[in-house]
PDB file of C-alpha atoms in Angstrom:
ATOM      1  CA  UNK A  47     118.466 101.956 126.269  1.00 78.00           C
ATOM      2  CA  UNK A  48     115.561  99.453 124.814  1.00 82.00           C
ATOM      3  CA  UNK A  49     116.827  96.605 123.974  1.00 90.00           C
ATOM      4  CA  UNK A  50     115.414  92.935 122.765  1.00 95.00           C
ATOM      5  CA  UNK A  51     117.536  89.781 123.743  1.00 95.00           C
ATOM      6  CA  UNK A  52     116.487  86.241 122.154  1.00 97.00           C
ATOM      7  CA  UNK A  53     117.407  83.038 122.630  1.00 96.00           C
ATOM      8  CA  UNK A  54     118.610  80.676 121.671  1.00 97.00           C
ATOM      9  CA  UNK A  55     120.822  82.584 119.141  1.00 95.00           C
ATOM     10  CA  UNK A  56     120.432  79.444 117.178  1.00 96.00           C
ATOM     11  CA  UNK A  57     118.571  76.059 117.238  1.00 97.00           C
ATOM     12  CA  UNK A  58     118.327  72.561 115.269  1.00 98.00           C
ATOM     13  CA  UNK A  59     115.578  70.341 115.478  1.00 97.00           C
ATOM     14  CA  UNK A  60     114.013  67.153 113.821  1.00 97.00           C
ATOM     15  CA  UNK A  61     110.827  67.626 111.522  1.00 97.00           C
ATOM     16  CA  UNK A  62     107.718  67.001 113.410  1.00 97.00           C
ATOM     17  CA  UNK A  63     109.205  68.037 116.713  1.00 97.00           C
ATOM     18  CA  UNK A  64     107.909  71.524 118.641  1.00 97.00           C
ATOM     19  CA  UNK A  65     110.215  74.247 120.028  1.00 97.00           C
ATOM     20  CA  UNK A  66     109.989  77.754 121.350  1.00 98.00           C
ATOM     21  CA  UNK A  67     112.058  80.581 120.909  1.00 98.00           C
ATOM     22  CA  UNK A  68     112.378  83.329 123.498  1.00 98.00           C
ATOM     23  CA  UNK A  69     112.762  86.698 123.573  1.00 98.00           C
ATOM     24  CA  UNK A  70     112.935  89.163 126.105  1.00 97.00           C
ATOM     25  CA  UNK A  71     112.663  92.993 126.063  1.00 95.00           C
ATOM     26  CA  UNK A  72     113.632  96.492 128.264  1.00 93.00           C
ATOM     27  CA  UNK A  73     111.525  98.792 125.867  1.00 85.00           C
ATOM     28  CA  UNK A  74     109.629 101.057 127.308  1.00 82.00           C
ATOM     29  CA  UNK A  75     106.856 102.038 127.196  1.00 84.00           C
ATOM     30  CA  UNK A  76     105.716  99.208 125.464  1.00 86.00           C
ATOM     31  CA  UNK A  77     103.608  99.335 122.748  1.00 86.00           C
ATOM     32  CA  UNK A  78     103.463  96.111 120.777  1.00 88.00           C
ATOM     33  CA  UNK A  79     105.533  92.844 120.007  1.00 93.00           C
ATOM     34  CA  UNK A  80     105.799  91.348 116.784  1.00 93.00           C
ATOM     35  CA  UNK A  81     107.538  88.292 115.683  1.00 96.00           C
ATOM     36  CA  UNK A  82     108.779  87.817 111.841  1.00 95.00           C
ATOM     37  CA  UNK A  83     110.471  85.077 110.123  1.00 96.00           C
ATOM     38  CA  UNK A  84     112.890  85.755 107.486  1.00 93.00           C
ATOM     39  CA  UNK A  85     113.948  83.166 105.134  1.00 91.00           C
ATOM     40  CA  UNK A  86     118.420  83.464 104.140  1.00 85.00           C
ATOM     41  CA  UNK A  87     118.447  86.325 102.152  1.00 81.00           C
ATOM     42  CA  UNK A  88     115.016  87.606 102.016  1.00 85.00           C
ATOM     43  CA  UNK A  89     112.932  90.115 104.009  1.00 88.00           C
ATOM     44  CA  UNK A  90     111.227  89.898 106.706  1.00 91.00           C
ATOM     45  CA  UNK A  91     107.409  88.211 107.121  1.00 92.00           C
ATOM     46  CA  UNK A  92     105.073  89.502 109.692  1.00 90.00           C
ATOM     47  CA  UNK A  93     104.256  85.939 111.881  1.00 94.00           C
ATOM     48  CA  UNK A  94     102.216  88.005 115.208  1.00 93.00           C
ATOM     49  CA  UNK A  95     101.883  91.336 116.782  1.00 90.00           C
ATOM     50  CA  UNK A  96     100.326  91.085 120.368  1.00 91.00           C
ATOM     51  CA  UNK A  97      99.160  94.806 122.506  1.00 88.00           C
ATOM     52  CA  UNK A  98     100.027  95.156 125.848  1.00 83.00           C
ATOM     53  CA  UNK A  99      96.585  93.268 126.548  1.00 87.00           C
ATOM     54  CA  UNK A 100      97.403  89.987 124.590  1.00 90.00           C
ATOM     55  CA  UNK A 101      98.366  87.054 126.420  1.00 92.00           C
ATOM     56  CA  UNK A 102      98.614  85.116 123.265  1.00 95.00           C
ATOM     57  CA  UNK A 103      98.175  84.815 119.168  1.00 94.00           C
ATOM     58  CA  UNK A 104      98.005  82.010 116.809  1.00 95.00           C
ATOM     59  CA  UNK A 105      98.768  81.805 112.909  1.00 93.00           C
ATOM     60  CA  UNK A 106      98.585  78.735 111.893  1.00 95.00           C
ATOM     61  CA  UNK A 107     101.357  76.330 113.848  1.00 97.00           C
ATOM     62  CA  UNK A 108     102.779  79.482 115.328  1.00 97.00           C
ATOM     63  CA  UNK A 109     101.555  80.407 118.644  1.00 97.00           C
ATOM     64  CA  UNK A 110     103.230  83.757 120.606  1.00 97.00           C
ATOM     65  CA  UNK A 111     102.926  84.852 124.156  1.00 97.00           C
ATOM     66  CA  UNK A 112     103.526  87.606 125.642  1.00 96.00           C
ATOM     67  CA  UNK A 113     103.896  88.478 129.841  1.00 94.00           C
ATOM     68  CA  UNK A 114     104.192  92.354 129.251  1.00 90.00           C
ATOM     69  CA  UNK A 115     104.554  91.879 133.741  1.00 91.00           C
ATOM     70  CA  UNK A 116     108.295  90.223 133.313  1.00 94.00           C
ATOM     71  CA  UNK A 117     108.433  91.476 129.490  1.00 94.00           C
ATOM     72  CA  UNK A 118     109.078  88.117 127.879  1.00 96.00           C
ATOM     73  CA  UNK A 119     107.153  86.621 124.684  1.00 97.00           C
ATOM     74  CA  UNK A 120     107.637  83.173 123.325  1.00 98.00           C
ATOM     75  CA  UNK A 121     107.295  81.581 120.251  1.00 98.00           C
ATOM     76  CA  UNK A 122     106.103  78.151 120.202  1.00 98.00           C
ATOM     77  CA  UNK A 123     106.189  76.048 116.390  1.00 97.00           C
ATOM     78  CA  UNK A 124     104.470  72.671 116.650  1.00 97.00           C
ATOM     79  CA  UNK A 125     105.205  69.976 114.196  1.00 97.00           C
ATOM     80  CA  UNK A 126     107.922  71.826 112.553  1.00 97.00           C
ATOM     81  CA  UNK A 127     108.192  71.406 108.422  1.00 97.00           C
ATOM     82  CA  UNK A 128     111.548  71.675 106.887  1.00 97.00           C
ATOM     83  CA  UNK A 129     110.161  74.898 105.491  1.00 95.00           C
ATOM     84  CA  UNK A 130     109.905  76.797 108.905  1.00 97.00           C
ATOM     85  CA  UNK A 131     114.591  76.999 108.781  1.00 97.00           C
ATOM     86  CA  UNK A 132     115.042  80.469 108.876  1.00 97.00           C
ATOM     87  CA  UNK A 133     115.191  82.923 111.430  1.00 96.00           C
ATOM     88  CA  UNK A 134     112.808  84.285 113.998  1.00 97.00           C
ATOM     89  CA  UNK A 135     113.345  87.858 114.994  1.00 96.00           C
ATOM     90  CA  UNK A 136     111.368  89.550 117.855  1.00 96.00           C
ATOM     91  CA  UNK A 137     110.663  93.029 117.058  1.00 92.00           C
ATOM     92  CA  UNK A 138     109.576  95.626 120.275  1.00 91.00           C
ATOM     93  CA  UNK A 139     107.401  98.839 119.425  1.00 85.00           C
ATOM     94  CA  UNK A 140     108.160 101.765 122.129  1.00 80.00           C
ATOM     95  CA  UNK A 141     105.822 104.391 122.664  1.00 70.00           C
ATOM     96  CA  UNK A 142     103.607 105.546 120.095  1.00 67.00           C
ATOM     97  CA  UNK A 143     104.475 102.297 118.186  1.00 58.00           C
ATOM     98  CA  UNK A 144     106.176 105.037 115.468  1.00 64.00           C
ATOM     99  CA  UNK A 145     108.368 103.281 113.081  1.00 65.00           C
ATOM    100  CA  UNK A 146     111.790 105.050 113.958  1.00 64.00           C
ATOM    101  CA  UNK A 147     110.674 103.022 118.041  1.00 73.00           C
ATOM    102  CA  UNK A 148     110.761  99.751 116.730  1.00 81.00           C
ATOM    103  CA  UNK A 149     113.353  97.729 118.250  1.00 87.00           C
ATOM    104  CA  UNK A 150     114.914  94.382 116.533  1.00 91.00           C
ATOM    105  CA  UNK A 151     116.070  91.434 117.901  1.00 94.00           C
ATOM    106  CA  UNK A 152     119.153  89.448 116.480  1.00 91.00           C
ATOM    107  CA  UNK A 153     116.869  86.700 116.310  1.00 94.00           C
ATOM    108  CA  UNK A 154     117.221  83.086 116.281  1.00 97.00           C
ATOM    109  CA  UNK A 155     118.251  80.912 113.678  1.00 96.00           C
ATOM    110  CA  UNK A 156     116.518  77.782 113.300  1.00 98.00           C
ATOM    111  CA  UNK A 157     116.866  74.976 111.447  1.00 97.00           C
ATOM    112  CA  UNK A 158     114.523  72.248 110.969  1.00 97.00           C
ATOM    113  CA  UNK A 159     116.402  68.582 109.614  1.00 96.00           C
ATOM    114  CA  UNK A 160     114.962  64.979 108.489  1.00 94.00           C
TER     115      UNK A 160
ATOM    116  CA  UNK B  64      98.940  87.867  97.184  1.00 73.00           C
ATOM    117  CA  UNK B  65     100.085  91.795  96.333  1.00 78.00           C
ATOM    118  CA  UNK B  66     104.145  92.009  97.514  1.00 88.00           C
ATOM    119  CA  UNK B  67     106.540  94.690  97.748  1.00 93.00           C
ATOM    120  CA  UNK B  68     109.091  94.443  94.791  1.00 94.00           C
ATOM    121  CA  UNK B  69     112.529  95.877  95.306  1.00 96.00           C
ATOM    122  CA  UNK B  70     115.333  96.470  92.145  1.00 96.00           C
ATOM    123  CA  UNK B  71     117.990  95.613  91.941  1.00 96.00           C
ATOM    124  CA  UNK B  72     118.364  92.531  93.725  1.00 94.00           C
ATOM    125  CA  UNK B  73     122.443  93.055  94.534  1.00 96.00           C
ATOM    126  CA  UNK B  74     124.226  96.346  93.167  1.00 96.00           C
ATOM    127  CA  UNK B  75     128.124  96.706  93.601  1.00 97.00           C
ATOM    128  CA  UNK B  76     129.693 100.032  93.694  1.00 97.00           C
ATOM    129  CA  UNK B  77     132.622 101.940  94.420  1.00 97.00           C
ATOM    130  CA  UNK B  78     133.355 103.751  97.185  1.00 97.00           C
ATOM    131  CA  UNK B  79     132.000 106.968  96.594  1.00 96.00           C
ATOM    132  CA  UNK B  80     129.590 106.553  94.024  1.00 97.00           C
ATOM    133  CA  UNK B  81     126.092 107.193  93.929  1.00 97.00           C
ATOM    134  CA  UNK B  82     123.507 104.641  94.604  1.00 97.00           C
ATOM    135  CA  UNK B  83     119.676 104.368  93.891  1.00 97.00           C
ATOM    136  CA  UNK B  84     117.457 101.230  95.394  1.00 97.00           C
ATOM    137  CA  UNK B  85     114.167 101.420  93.905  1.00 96.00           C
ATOM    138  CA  UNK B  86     111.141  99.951  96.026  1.00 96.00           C
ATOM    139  CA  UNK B  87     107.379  99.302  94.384  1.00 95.00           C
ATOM    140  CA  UNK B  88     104.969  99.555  97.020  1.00 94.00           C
ATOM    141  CA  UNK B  89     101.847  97.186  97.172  1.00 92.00           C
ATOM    142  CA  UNK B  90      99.366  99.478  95.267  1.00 88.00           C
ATOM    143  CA  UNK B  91      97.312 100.807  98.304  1.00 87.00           C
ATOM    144  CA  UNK B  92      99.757 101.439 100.647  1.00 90.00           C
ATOM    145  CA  UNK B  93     100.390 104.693 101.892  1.00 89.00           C
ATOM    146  CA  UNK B  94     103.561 104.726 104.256  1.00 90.00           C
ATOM    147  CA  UNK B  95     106.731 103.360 103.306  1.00 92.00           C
ATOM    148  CA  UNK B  96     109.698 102.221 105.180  1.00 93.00           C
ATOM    149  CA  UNK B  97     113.406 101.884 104.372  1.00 96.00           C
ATOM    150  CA  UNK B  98     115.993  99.463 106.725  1.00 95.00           C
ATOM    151  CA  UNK B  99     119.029  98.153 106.967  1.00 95.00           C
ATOM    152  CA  UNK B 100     120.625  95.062 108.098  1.00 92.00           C
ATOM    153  CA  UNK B 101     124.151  94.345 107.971  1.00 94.00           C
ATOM    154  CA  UNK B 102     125.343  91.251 107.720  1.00 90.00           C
ATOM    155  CA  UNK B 103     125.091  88.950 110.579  1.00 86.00           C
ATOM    156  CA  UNK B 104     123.919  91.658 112.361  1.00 89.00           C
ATOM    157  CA  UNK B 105     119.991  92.923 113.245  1.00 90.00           C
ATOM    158  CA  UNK B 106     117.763  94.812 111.087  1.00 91.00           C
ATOM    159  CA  UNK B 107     117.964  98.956 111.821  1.00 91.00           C
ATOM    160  CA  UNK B 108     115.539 101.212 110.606  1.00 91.00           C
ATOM    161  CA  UNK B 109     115.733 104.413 108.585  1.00 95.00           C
ATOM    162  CA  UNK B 110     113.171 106.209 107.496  1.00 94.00           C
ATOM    163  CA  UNK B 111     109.692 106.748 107.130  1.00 92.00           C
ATOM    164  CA  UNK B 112     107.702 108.277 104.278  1.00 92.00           C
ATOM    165  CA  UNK B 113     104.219 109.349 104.053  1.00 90.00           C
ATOM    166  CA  UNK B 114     102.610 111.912 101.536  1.00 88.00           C
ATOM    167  CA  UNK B 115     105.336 112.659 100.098  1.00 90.00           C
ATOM    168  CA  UNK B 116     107.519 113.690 102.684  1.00 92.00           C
ATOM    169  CA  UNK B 117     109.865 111.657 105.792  1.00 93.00           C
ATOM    170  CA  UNK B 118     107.463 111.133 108.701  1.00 90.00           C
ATOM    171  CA  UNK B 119     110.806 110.048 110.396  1.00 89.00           C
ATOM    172  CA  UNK B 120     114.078 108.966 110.501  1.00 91.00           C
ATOM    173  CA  UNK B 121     116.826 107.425 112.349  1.00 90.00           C
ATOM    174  CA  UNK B 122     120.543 109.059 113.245  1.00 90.00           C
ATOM    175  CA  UNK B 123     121.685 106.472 110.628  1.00 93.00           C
ATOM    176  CA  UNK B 124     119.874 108.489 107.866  1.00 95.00           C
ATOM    177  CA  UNK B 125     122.341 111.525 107.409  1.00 94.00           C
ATOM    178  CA  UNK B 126     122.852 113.818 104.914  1.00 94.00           C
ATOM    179  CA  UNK B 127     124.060 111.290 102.227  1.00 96.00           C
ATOM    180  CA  UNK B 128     120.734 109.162 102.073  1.00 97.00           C
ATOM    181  CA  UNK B 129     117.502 110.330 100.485  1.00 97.00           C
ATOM    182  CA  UNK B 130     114.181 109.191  99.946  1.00 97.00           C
ATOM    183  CA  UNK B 131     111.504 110.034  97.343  1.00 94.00           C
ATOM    184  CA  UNK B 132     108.678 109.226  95.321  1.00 92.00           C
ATOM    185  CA  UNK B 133     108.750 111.028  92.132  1.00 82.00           C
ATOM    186  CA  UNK B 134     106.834 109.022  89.907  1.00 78.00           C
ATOM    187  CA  UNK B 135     103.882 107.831  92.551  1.00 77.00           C
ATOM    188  CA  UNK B 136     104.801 104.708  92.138  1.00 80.00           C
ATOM    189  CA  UNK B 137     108.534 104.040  92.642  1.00 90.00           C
ATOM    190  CA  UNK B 138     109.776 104.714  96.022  1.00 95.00           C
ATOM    191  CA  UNK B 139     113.291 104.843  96.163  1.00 96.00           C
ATOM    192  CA  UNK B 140     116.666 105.468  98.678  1.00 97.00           C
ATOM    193  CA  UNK B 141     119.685 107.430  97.437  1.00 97.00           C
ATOM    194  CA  UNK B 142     123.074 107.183  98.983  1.00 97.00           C
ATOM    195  CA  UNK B 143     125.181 110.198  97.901  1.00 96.00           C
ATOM    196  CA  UNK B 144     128.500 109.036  98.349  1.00 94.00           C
ATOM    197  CA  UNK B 145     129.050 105.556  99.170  1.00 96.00           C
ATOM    198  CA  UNK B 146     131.346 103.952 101.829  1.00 96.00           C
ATOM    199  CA  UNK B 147     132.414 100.878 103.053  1.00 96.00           C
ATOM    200  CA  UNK B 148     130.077 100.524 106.005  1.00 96.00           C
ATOM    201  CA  UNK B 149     127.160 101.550 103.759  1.00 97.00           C
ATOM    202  CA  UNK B 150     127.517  97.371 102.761  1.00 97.00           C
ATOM    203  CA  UNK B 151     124.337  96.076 103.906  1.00 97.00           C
ATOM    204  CA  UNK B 152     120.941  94.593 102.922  1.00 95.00           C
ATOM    205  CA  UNK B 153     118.342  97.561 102.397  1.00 97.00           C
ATOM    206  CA  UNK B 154     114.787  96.601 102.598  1.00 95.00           C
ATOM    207  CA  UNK B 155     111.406  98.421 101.938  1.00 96.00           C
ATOM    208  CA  UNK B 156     108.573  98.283 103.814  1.00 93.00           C
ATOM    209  CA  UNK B 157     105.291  99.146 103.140  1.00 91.00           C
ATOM    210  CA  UNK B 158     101.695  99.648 105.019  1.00 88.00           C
ATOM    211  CA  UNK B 159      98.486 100.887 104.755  1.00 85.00           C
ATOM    212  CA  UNK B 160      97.735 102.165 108.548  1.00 78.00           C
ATOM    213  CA  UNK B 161     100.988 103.392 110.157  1.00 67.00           C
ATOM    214  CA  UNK B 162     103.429 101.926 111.954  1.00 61.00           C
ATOM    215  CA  UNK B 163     101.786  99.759 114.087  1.00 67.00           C
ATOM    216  CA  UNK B 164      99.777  98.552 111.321  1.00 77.00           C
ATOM    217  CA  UNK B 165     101.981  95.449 109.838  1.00 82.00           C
ATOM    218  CA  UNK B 166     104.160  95.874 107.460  1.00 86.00           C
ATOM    219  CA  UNK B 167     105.167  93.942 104.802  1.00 90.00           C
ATOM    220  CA  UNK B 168     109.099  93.849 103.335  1.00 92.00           C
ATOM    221  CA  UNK B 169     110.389  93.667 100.211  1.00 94.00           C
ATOM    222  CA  UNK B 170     113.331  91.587  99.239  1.00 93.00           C
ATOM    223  CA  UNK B 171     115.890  93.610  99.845  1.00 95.00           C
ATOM    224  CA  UNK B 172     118.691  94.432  97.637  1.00 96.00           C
ATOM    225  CA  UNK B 173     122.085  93.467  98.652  1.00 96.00           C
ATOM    226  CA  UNK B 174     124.495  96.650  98.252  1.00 97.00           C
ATOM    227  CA  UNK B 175     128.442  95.889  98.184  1.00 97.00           C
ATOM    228  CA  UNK B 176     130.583  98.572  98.242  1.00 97.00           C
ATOM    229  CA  UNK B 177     134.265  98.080  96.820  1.00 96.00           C
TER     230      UNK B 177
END
């Protein structure tokens, strides 16, 4: 069954600090990884999406990796804002990449405090 | 910047009753997306549409839910008879490529049922 396990399930950190948020995946075959961030009550944003020959992708303070060998991406935020609390959800395509193959994460719940 | 709009934003219903969530697509997008996400839990997909019919659709998407696009504009998810486990955030999706194209979410609207 494909399946897409992050951690930490949640996390608190101090403005300016960096983290990373993990997420690993049994989906097969893999087609693409995408990371979103959804703010409390709203949908989800597109942050990434990484092939099975991307090692890494940047937007902005955001930087994903992806080892498609162990099946593990990462999602790195340097100098966090108070704006980046919400959560991070790691979404795995199967396949084709066809819509009714994508796999969600629970994500991870960030928060970001003064 | 063009966004997906979704209406309402929270509709409350009996058990039962028929629902209708209406989604506005960003103009030039072609495939459209409905999901779910229950509370606290991770987001599920439903269905796909593109020209004018369901590309596909999850086993959550069973005879009481509907999709269609009757105006070219609206694009909207009908649940026939609601029940209590139908309580969820819905969200649109939209995209111009596909699937593995990314695509961008609504909202949501928040449905209750009583």
């Amino acid at each position: 069954k494909n399946q897409v396990e992050q951690s930490p399930q949640s996390l608190i950190i101090l403005e300016g600090k960096n983290c990373t948020l993990q997420c690993n995946y049994t989906v097969s075959p893999f087609s693409n990884l995408r990371w979103y961030k959804q703010d409390t009550g709203r949908g989800p944003v597109s942050l990434t999406i990484m092939t099975f020959s991307e090692n890494t992708k940047s937007n902005g303070r955001y930087t994903a990796t992806l080892d498609a060998d162990t099946k593990q991406s990462s999602l790195h935020i340097t100098a966090s804002q108070l704006s980046d609390s919400a959560s991070y959800i790691c979404v795995v395509s199967a396949g084709t990449g066809t819509a009714s193959k994508l796999t969600f994460g629970t994500g991870t719940r960030l928060q970001v405090t003064l | 910047e063009p966004e997906v709009t979704q209406t309402p934003s929270h509709q409350v219903t009996q058990m039962g009753q028929e629902v209708i969530l209406r989604c506005v697509p960003i103009s030039n997008h072609l495939y459209f997306y409905w999901y779910r996400q229950i509370l606290g839990q991770k987001v599920e997909f439903l269905v796909s549409f593109y020209n004018n019919e369901i590309s596909e659709k999850s086993e959550i998407f069973d005879d009481q839910f509907s999709v269609e696009r009757p105006d070219g504009s609206n694009f909207t998810l009908k649940i026939r008879s609601t029940k209590l486990e139908d309580s969820a955030m819905y969200f649109c999706a939209t995209n111009w490529g596909g699937s593995t194209d990314t695509q961008y979410f609504g909202p949501g609207t928040r449905l209750t049922v009583l």
